[in-house]
């Protein structure tokens, strides 16, 4: 890379049902990018800004109807995108985000049964018009989908801490959520990399790093990579 050319921003999201183990791998990928000379912003949804973190607390612990839930999720996302994600991408950073809009289609759409067309409309509205990409909807450059059978995820969650509103759902809910992710992956094609999360922790980490390296993003910062290539 020529020193005068700043790296292009790169937006990578982590998805999967609760208990799939994605969170433990985000730090590994952050370190790999740092070792490749990239600046990394680590963030999460719902959350990532003071306002969105307040909305997260409500979403995870407060009973509400399905439309309220969807509107709060997208309100949090809009604030996060405008305040954190777009500015970091504009600075040429790698943004690693624990969940994004695929979670809304999987949890609120497939899990709760909320209309997908309405979610698509809200997605377009919330993810357009802040940051550099005027007029274009912001989408991740890559979504790492940690896919685990719901029964295995339930067993892992049973050993975990006090469950929130989503984690407390029955296994049947997570079967629907898993189907939602599979459908999003089918629709999005190239953007998704499916990681077999039933493998050992080391194998999962290796598969994740391979999926990123395969796209040429883990070598020294490449100015042509990532969000600059968006249509
Ligand atoms: P999660 O990544 O599981 O946080 P933690 O690891 O701290 O438990 O996210 C919190 C929950 O939010 C998770 O159960 C899924 C849910 N969620 C939605 O229902 N819709 C969304 O759009 C997002 C981003 C998350």
mmCIF file of N, CA, C and O in Angstrom, residues 20 58 86 97 107 142 183:
data_model
loop_
_atom_site.group_PDB
_atom_site.id
_atom_site.type_symbol
_atom_site.label_atom_id
_atom_site.label_comp_id
_atom_site.label_asym_id
_atom_site.label_seq_id
_atom_site.Cartn_x
_atom_site.Cartn_y
_atom_site.Cartn_z
ATOM 1 N N UNK A 20 -24.513 -19.373 20.301
ATOM 2 C CA UNK A 20 -23.672 -19.851 19.183
ATOM 3 C C UNK A 20 -22.195 -19.551 19.420
ATOM 4 O O UNK A 20 -21.335 -20.125 18.760
ATOM 5 N N UNK A 58 -33.746 -1.414 27.556
ATOM 6 C CA UNK A 58 -35.206 -1.571 27.467
ATOM 7 C C UNK A 58 -35.561 -2.814 26.669
ATOM 8 O O UNK A 58 -36.401 -3.613 27.070
ATOM 9 N N UNK A 86 -20.574 4.841 10.587
ATOM 10 C CA UNK A 86 -20.206 5.620 9.388
ATOM 11 C C UNK A 86 -18.939 6.458 9.616
ATOM 12 O O UNK A 86 -18.047 6.467 8.760
ATOM 13 N N UNK A 97 -18.857 -5.529 14.265
ATOM 14 C CA UNK A 97 -20.108 -5.272 14.986
ATOM 15 C C UNK A 97 -20.788 -6.587 15.371
ATOM 16 O O UNK A 97 -21.115 -7.400 14.503
ATOM 17 N N UNK A 107 -34.649 -12.457 14.493
ATOM 18 C CA UNK A 107 -35.362 -12.460 15.786
ATOM 19 C C UNK A 107 -36.766 -11.868 15.673
ATOM 20 O O UNK A 107 -37.741 -12.488 16.070
ATOM 21 N N UNK A 142 -19.236 -7.963 4.968
ATOM 22 C CA UNK A 142 -19.191 -9.408 5.245
ATOM 23 C C UNK A 142 -19.969 -9.678 6.525
ATOM 24 O O UNK A 142 -19.842 -8.929 7.502
ATOM 25 N N UNK A 183 -32.437 -18.053 5.831
ATOM 26 C CA UNK A 183 -33.123 -17.373 4.726
ATOM 27 C C UNK A 183 -32.378 -16.093 4.328
ATOM 28 O O UNK A 183 -32.208 -15.814 3.135
#
